[in-house]
Amino acid sequence: MDEALHAAYLATDYRVRLARGGWAAIHIDKPLPSALKELAGENPWGFITAWNPRSEPTPRSQNKAAQRALFEALRAIPETVAIRPGLGVARTGQWAEPSLWVVGLGIAALDPLAAHFGQFGYVHGQGASPAKLRLMSLV
């Protein structure tokens, strides 16, 4: 991953749709927002997408189909506690990607999904602890 792409991950708001409307934004190296702490509890969680594999612009229809497949794969994992809609938004406003915030899955479950959907990285954490960027090695 080049420095520009790494910087883009760090300069992104990872927004999670709240049940009563609005959004809570996760930021790398910052604690989980209070609006998400109750839902996360002490569980592992991840913020992941299937959009734009290998960080290459992909037609909307393909992105939507991949995102549906990711959602179904997450639902099929018994440890999944909750799945909330999300949106990764560049703070520069140059791009946004629909995403999913999933509670109950750690890196052992999320790594294979990220690799399968061609993602260079995703954001994850444990309970209310600071969010971390998990970088993938895609060969």
Short mmCIF file of N, CA and C in Angstrom, two decimals:
data_model
loop_
_atom_site.label_atom_id
_atom_site.label_comp_id
_atom_site.label_asym_id
_atom_site.label_seq_id
_atom_site.Cartn_x
_atom_site.Cartn_y
_atom_site.Cartn_z
N MET A 1 0.85 -1.17 0.00
CA MET A 1 0.00 0.00 0.00
C MET A 1 0.89 1.24 0.00
N ASP A 2 0.57 2.17 -0.87
CA ASP A 2 1.39 3.38 -0.92
C ASP A 2 0.99 4.36 0.18
N GLU A 3 1.83 5.37 0.38
CA GLU A 3 1.60 6.33 1.46
C GLU A 3 0.32 7.12 1.29
N ALA A 4 -0.03 7.45 0.05
CA ALA A 4 -1.26 8.22 -0.20
C ALA A 4 -2.49 7.43 0.22
N LEU A 5 -2.52 6.15 -0.10
CA LEU A 5 -3.67 5.32 0.28
C LEU A 5 -3.72 5.15 1.80
N HIS A 6 -2.59 4.95 2.42
CA HIS A 6 -2.55 4.84 3.87
C HIS A 6 -3.06 6.13 4.52
N ALA A 7 -2.63 7.26 3.99
CA ALA A 7 -3.10 8.56 4.51
C ALA A 7 -4.60 8.71 4.32
N ALA A 8 -5.13 8.19 3.22
CA ALA A 8 -6.58 8.27 2.97
C ALA A 8 -7.36 7.48 4.03
N TYR A 9 -6.85 6.31 4.39
CA TYR A 9 -7.51 5.54 5.46
C TYR A 9 -7.54 6.35 6.75
N LEU A 10 -6.43 7.00 7.07
CA LEU A 10 -6.35 7.76 8.32
C LEU A 10 -7.22 9.01 8.30
N ALA A 11 -7.49 9.55 7.12
CA ALA A 11 -8.27 10.78 6.98
C ALA A 11 -9.71 10.48 6.56
N THR A 12 -10.26 9.41 7.09
CA THR A 12 -11.63 9.00 6.75
C THR A 12 -12.48 8.98 8.01
N ASP A 13 -13.73 9.43 7.87
CA ASP A 13 -14.74 9.27 8.93
C ASP A 13 -15.46 7.97 8.63
N TYR A 14 -15.43 7.04 9.58
CA TYR A 14 -16.11 5.75 9.43
C TYR A 14 -17.44 5.87 10.16
N ARG A 15 -18.46 6.27 9.41
CA ARG A 15 -19.76 6.61 10.00
C ARG A 15 -20.67 5.38 10.10
N VAL A 16 -21.30 5.26 11.27
CA VAL A 16 -22.24 4.17 11.54
C VAL A 16 -23.61 4.79 11.74
N ARG A 17 -24.59 4.25 11.01
CA ARG A 17 -25.98 4.74 11.11
C ARG A 17 -26.54 4.32 12.47
N LEU A 18 -27.12 5.27 13.19
CA LEU A 18 -27.70 4.99 14.49
C LEU A 18 -29.17 4.58 14.34
N ALA A 19 -29.64 3.76 15.25
CA ALA A 19 -31.00 3.22 15.16
C ALA A 19 -32.06 4.33 15.15
N ARG A 20 -31.81 5.41 15.86
CA ARG A 20 -32.80 6.50 15.93
C ARG A 20 -32.50 7.63 14.97
N GLY A 21 -31.62 7.36 14.01
CA GLY A 21 -31.25 8.37 13.02
C GLY A 21 -29.92 9.01 13.35
N GLY A 22 -29.35 9.61 12.36
CA GLY A 22 -28.05 10.24 12.52
C GLY A 22 -26.92 9.24 12.41
N TRP A 23 -25.71 9.74 12.65
CA TRP A 23 -24.51 8.93 12.50
C TRP A 23 -23.59 9.13 13.68
N ALA A 24 -22.77 8.11 13.95
CA ALA A 24 -21.66 8.23 14.89
C ALA A 24 -20.41 7.90 14.08
N ALA A 25 -19.37 8.70 14.20
CA ALA A 25 -18.16 8.52 13.40
C ALA A 25 -17.05 7.88 14.22
N ILE A 26 -16.51 6.80 13.67
CA ILE A 26 -15.34 6.13 14.23
C ILE A 26 -14.11 6.75 13.56
N HIS A 27 -13.08 6.99 14.35
CA HIS A 27 -11.82 7.51 13.83
C HIS A 27 -10.68 6.61 14.30
N ILE A 28 -9.75 6.34 13.42
CA ILE A 28 -8.61 5.49 13.75
C ILE A 28 -7.82 6.13 14.88
N ASP A 29 -7.43 5.28 15.84
CA ASP A 29 -6.65 5.66 17.03
C ASP A 29 -7.45 6.46 18.05
N LYS A 30 -8.76 6.52 17.89
CA LYS A 30 -9.63 7.19 18.86
C LYS A 30 -10.59 6.15 19.45
N PRO A 31 -11.03 6.35 20.71
CA PRO A 31 -11.98 5.42 21.32
C PRO A 31 -13.30 5.38 20.54
N LEU A 32 -13.99 4.29 20.66
CA LEU A 32 -15.30 4.14 20.01
C LEU A 32 -16.24 5.24 20.51
N PRO A 33 -17.00 5.89 19.63
CA PRO A 33 -17.93 6.94 20.07
C PRO A 33 -18.94 6.40 21.09
N SER A 34 -19.32 7.25 22.01
CA SER A 34 -20.24 6.83 23.08
C SER A 34 -21.55 6.27 22.53
N ALA A 35 -22.02 6.78 21.41
CA ALA A 35 -23.27 6.29 20.83
C ALA A 35 -23.18 4.83 20.39
N LEU A 36 -21.97 4.30 20.22
CA LEU A 36 -21.79 2.91 19.77
C LEU A 36 -21.34 1.98 20.90
N LYS A 37 -20.93 2.54 22.03
CA LYS A 37 -20.37 1.73 23.12
C LYS A 37 -21.35 0.70 23.65
N GLU A 38 -22.61 1.07 23.82
CA GLU A 38 -23.58 0.13 24.38
C GLU A 38 -23.80 -1.06 23.45
N LEU A 39 -23.92 -0.80 22.17
CA LEU A 39 -24.13 -1.89 21.21
C LEU A 39 -22.89 -2.79 21.13
N ALA A 40 -21.71 -2.21 21.18
CA ALA A 40 -20.49 -3.00 21.10
C ALA A 40 -20.25 -3.81 22.36
N GLY A 41 -20.60 -3.23 23.51
CA GLY A 41 -20.29 -3.91 24.77
C GLY A 41 -18.79 -4.16 24.84
N GLU A 42 -18.41 -5.37 25.21
CA GLU A 42 -17.00 -5.77 25.25
C GLU A 42 -16.61 -6.58 24.02
N ASN A 43 -17.51 -6.66 23.05
CA ASN A 43 -17.30 -7.49 21.86
C ASN A 43 -16.28 -6.88 20.89
N PRO A 44 -15.67 -7.74 20.09
CA PRO A 44 -14.87 -7.23 18.97
C PRO A 44 -15.82 -6.68 17.91
N TRP A 45 -15.31 -5.78 17.09
CA TRP A 45 -16.14 -5.21 16.02
C TRP A 45 -15.23 -4.83 14.85
N GLY A 46 -15.86 -4.63 13.70
CA GLY A 46 -15.12 -4.19 12.52
C GLY A 46 -15.98 -3.31 11.63
N PHE A 47 -15.34 -2.47 10.87
CA PHE A 47 -15.98 -1.59 9.89
C PHE A 47 -15.38 -1.99 8.55
N ILE A 48 -16.21 -2.59 7.70
CA ILE A 48 -15.69 -3.23 6.50
C ILE A 48 -16.60 -2.94 5.31
N THR A 49 -16.04 -3.00 4.12
CA THR A 49 -16.80 -2.79 2.90
C THR A 49 -16.36 -3.80 1.84
N ALA A 50 -17.17 -3.91 0.81
CA ALA A 50 -16.79 -4.70 -0.36
C ALA A 50 -16.65 -3.79 -1.59
N TRP A 51 -16.83 -2.49 -1.41
CA TRP A 51 -16.77 -1.53 -2.52
C TRP A 51 -15.33 -1.34 -3.00
N ASN A 52 -15.21 -1.11 -4.28
CA ASN A 52 -13.95 -0.74 -4.93
C ASN A 52 -12.78 -1.64 -4.53
N PRO A 53 -12.88 -2.94 -4.88
CA PRO A 53 -11.79 -3.86 -4.55
C PRO A 53 -10.45 -3.34 -5.07
N ARG A 54 -9.41 -3.59 -4.28
CA ARG A 54 -8.04 -3.16 -4.58
C ARG A 54 -7.96 -1.64 -4.78
N SER A 55 -8.92 -0.93 -4.18
CA SER A 55 -8.97 0.54 -4.25
C SER A 55 -9.03 1.05 -5.68
N GLU A 56 -9.68 0.29 -6.53
CA GLU A 56 -9.87 0.68 -7.93
C GLU A 56 -11.35 0.99 -8.15
N PRO A 57 -11.65 2.12 -8.79
CA PRO A 57 -13.06 2.44 -9.07
C PRO A 57 -13.73 1.28 -9.81
N THR A 58 -14.89 0.90 -9.31
CA THR A 58 -15.63 -0.25 -9.82
C THR A 58 -17.05 0.21 -10.12
N PRO A 59 -17.68 -0.32 -11.18
CA PRO A 59 -19.06 0.08 -11.48
C PRO A 59 -20.00 -0.13 -10.29
N ARG A 60 -20.90 0.81 -10.13
CA ARG A 60 -21.85 0.78 -9.01
C ARG A 60 -22.58 -0.56 -8.89
N SER A 61 -23.02 -1.11 -10.02
CA SER A 61 -23.76 -2.38 -9.97
C SER A 61 -22.90 -3.50 -9.39
N GLN A 62 -21.62 -3.54 -9.74
CA GLN A 62 -20.73 -4.56 -9.18
C GLN A 62 -20.47 -4.31 -7.70
N ASN A 63 -20.29 -3.04 -7.33
CA ASN A 63 -20.09 -2.71 -5.92
C ASN A 63 -21.30 -3.12 -5.08
N LYS A 64 -22.49 -2.81 -5.57
CA LYS A 64 -23.71 -3.15 -4.83
C LYS A 64 -23.86 -4.65 -4.67
N ALA A 65 -23.57 -5.41 -5.72
CA ALA A 65 -23.67 -6.87 -5.66
C ALA A 65 -22.65 -7.43 -4.66
N ALA A 66 -21.44 -6.89 -4.69
CA ALA A 66 -20.41 -7.34 -3.75
C ALA A 66 -20.80 -7.01 -2.31
N GLN A 67 -21.36 -5.82 -2.10
CA GLN A 67 -21.77 -5.42 -0.75
C GLN A 67 -22.89 -6.33 -0.23
N ARG A 68 -23.83 -6.68 -1.10
CA ARG A 68 -24.88 -7.62 -0.69
C ARG A 68 -24.28 -8.96 -0.30
N ALA A 69 -23.31 -9.43 -1.07
CA ALA A 69 -22.65 -10.70 -0.77
C ALA A 69 -21.91 -10.63 0.56
N LEU A 70 -21.26 -9.51 0.83
CA LEU A 70 -20.59 -9.33 2.12
C LEU A 70 -21.60 -9.35 3.26
N PHE A 71 -22.70 -8.64 3.09
CA PHE A 71 -23.75 -8.61 4.12
C PHE A 71 -24.26 -10.03 4.41
N GLU A 72 -24.53 -10.79 3.37
CA GLU A 72 -25.02 -12.17 3.55
C GLU A 72 -23.97 -13.04 4.23
N ALA A 73 -22.70 -12.86 3.86
CA ALA A 73 -21.63 -13.63 4.50
C ALA A 73 -21.54 -13.31 5.99
N LEU A 74 -21.66 -12.03 6.35
CA LEU A 74 -21.64 -11.62 7.75
C LEU A 74 -22.82 -12.20 8.52
N ARG A 75 -23.99 -12.16 7.91
CA ARG A 75 -25.19 -12.71 8.57
C ARG A 75 -25.07 -14.20 8.81
N ALA A 76 -24.33 -14.90 7.98
CA ALA A 76 -24.22 -16.36 8.09
C ALA A 76 -23.25 -16.80 9.19
N ILE A 77 -22.49 -15.88 9.75
CA ILE A 77 -21.53 -16.23 10.80
C ILE A 77 -22.25 -16.17 12.15
N PRO A 78 -22.33 -17.29 12.87
CA PRO A 78 -23.10 -17.33 14.12
C PRO A 78 -22.66 -16.33 15.19
N GLU A 79 -21.39 -15.96 15.22
CA GLU A 79 -20.88 -15.04 16.25
C GLU A 79 -21.31 -13.60 16.03
N THR A 80 -21.87 -13.29 14.88
CA THR A 80 -22.27 -11.92 14.58
C THR A 80 -23.36 -11.48 15.55
N VAL A 81 -23.11 -10.38 16.25
CA VAL A 81 -24.07 -9.85 17.22
C VAL A 81 -24.98 -8.81 16.56
N ALA A 82 -24.41 -7.93 15.75
CA ALA A 82 -25.18 -6.86 15.10
C ALA A 82 -24.46 -6.43 13.84
N ILE A 83 -25.25 -5.96 12.87
CA ILE A 83 -24.71 -5.37 11.64
C ILE A 83 -25.46 -4.06 11.43
N ARG A 84 -24.72 -2.97 11.32
CA ARG A 84 -25.31 -1.66 11.10
C ARG A 84 -24.77 -1.09 9.79
N PRO A 85 -25.61 -0.36 9.05
CA PRO A 85 -25.11 0.31 7.85
C PRO A 85 -24.07 1.36 8.20
N GLY A 86 -23.11 1.51 7.33
CA GLY A 86 -22.06 2.49 7.54
C GLY A 86 -21.70 3.19 6.25
N LEU A 87 -20.85 4.18 6.38
CA LEU A 87 -20.38 4.94 5.23
C LEU A 87 -18.99 5.47 5.56
N GLY A 88 -18.02 5.04 4.78
CA GLY A 88 -16.68 5.59 4.90
C GLY A 88 -16.62 6.85 4.06
N VAL A 89 -16.31 7.99 4.69
CA VAL A 89 -16.35 9.27 4.00
C VAL A 89 -15.00 9.98 4.15
N ALA A 90 -14.37 10.30 3.03
CA ALA A 90 -13.12 11.06 3.07
C ALA A 90 -13.41 12.43 3.64
N ARG A 91 -12.58 12.88 4.55
CA ARG A 91 -12.78 14.21 5.16
C ARG A 91 -12.63 15.32 4.14
N THR A 92 -11.99 15.02 3.01
CA THR A 92 -11.87 16.00 1.92
C THR A 92 -13.16 16.06 1.10
N GLY A 93 -14.05 15.09 1.30
CA GLY A 93 -15.30 15.04 0.55
C GLY A 93 -15.16 14.48 -0.84
N GLN A 94 -13.98 13.93 -1.18
CA GLN A 94 -13.74 13.44 -2.53
C GLN A 94 -14.40 12.10 -2.82
N TRP A 95 -14.70 11.32 -1.80
CA TRP A 95 -15.31 10.02 -2.04
C TRP A 95 -16.03 9.53 -0.80
N ALA A 96 -16.92 8.57 -1.01
CA ALA A 96 -17.61 7.88 0.08
C ALA A 96 -17.91 6.46 -0.38
N GLU A 97 -17.83 5.52 0.56
CA GLU A 97 -18.12 4.11 0.25
C GLU A 97 -19.09 3.54 1.27
N PRO A 98 -20.22 3.00 0.81
CA PRO A 98 -21.09 2.28 1.73
C PRO A 98 -20.31 1.15 2.39
N SER A 99 -20.56 0.96 3.67
CA SER A 99 -19.81 -0.01 4.46
C SER A 99 -20.74 -0.64 5.48
N LEU A 100 -20.19 -1.53 6.29
CA LEU A 100 -20.96 -2.19 7.34
C LEU A 100 -20.14 -2.18 8.63
N TRP A 101 -20.80 -1.87 9.73
CA TRP A 101 -20.20 -2.00 11.04
C TRP A 101 -20.75 -3.27 11.64
N VAL A 102 -19.89 -4.19 11.95
CA VAL A 102 -20.32 -5.50 12.45
C VAL A 102 -19.75 -5.73 13.84
N VAL A 103 -20.61 -6.14 14.75
CA VAL A 103 -20.23 -6.40 16.14
C VAL A 103 -20.23 -7.90 16.37
N GLY A 104 -19.19 -8.37 17.04
CA GLY A 104 -19.11 -9.77 17.42
C GLY A 104 -18.03 -10.54 16.68
N LEU A 105 -17.44 -9.94 15.66
CA LEU A 105 -16.41 -10.62 14.88
C LEU A 105 -15.07 -9.93 15.04
N GLY A 106 -14.05 -10.73 15.28
CA GLY A 106 -12.70 -10.22 15.38
C GLY A 106 -11.95 -10.44 14.07
N ILE A 107 -10.66 -10.21 14.13
CA ILE A 107 -9.85 -10.27 12.91
C ILE A 107 -9.80 -11.68 12.31
N ALA A 108 -9.96 -12.72 13.12
CA ALA A 108 -9.94 -14.08 12.58
C ALA A 108 -11.08 -14.30 11.58
N ALA A 109 -12.21 -13.64 11.78
CA ALA A 109 -13.34 -13.74 10.86
C ALA A 109 -13.30 -12.65 9.79
N LEU A 110 -12.82 -11.46 10.17
CA LEU A 110 -12.85 -10.33 9.23
C LEU A 110 -11.73 -10.38 8.19
N ASP A 111 -10.56 -10.89 8.56
CA ASP A 111 -9.45 -10.96 7.60
C ASP A 111 -9.82 -11.74 6.33
N PRO A 112 -10.39 -12.95 6.46
CA PRO A 112 -10.74 -13.68 5.23
C PRO A 112 -11.79 -12.96 4.39
N LEU A 113 -12.71 -12.27 5.03
CA LEU A 113 -13.72 -11.52 4.28
C LEU A 113 -13.08 -10.35 3.55
N ALA A 114 -12.22 -9.61 4.23
CA ALA A 114 -11.54 -8.48 3.59
C ALA A 114 -10.73 -8.97 2.39
N ALA A 115 -10.03 -10.08 2.56
CA ALA A 115 -9.23 -10.62 1.46
C ALA A 115 -10.13 -11.08 0.32
N HIS A 116 -11.20 -11.78 0.64
CA HIS A 116 -12.11 -12.27 -0.39
C HIS A 116 -12.69 -11.13 -1.23
N PHE A 117 -13.00 -10.01 -0.58
CA PHE A 117 -13.59 -8.88 -1.28
C PHE A 117 -12.56 -7.86 -1.75
N GLY A 118 -11.29 -8.23 -1.71
CA GLY A 118 -10.23 -7.42 -2.29
C GLY A 118 -9.94 -6.12 -1.58
N GLN A 119 -10.10 -6.10 -0.27
CA GLN A 119 -9.89 -4.87 0.49
C GLN A 119 -8.47 -4.80 1.04
N PHE A 120 -7.82 -3.66 0.89
CA PHE A 120 -6.47 -3.45 1.41
C PHE A 120 -6.45 -3.27 2.92
N GLY A 121 -7.60 -2.95 3.50
CA GLY A 121 -7.65 -2.75 4.93
C GLY A 121 -9.06 -2.52 5.43
N TYR A 122 -9.20 -2.55 6.74
CA TYR A 122 -10.47 -2.26 7.39
C TYR A 122 -10.17 -1.76 8.80
N VAL A 123 -11.17 -1.22 9.44
CA VAL A 123 -11.03 -0.68 10.79
C VAL A 123 -11.66 -1.67 11.76
N HIS A 124 -11.02 -1.86 12.91
CA HIS A 124 -11.55 -2.82 13.89
C HIS A 124 -11.22 -2.36 15.30
N GLY A 125 -11.85 -3.02 16.26
CA GLY A 125 -11.58 -2.71 17.65
C GLY A 125 -12.19 -3.75 18.57
N GLN A 126 -12.03 -3.52 19.86
CA GLN A 126 -12.57 -4.38 20.90
C GLN A 126 -13.30 -3.49 21.89
N GLY A 127 -14.60 -3.67 22.02
CA GLY A 127 -15.37 -2.83 22.92
C GLY A 127 -15.18 -1.36 22.61
N ALA A 128 -14.95 -0.55 23.64
CA ALA A 128 -14.80 0.89 23.46
C ALA A 128 -13.36 1.32 23.23
N SER A 129 -12.46 0.36 23.08
CA SER A 129 -11.05 0.70 22.90
C SER A 129 -10.82 1.47 21.60
N PRO A 130 -9.66 2.11 21.45
CA PRO A 130 -9.40 2.86 20.22
C PRO A 130 -9.47 1.99 18.96
N ALA A 131 -10.00 2.57 17.91
CA ALA A 131 -10.10 1.89 16.62
C ALA A 131 -8.72 1.74 16.01
N LYS A 132 -8.53 0.60 15.36
CA LYS A 132 -7.23 0.33 14.72
C LYS A 132 -7.44 0.07 13.23
N LEU A 133 -6.45 0.42 12.45
CA LEU A 133 -6.45 0.11 11.03
C LEU A 133 -5.75 -1.22 10.82
N ARG A 134 -6.44 -2.15 10.20
CA ARG A 134 -5.87 -3.47 9.90
C ARG A 134 -5.55 -3.50 8.41
N LEU A 135 -4.26 -3.59 8.08
CA LEU A 135 -3.84 -3.62 6.69
C LEU A 135 -3.71 -5.05 6.21
N MET A 136 -4.16 -5.29 5.00
CA MET A 136 -4.14 -6.62 4.40
C MET A 136 -3.02 -6.69 3.37
N SER A 137 -2.50 -7.87 3.18
CA SER A 137 -1.51 -8.10 2.15
C SER A 137 -2.20 -8.85 1.01
N LEU A 138 -2.55 -8.13 -0.04
CA LEU A 138 -3.22 -8.74 -1.18
C LEU A 138 -2.18 -9.03 -2.25
N VAL A 139 -2.05 -10.27 -2.58
CA VAL A 139 -1.06 -10.65 -3.58
C VAL A 139 -1.75 -10.95 -4.89
#
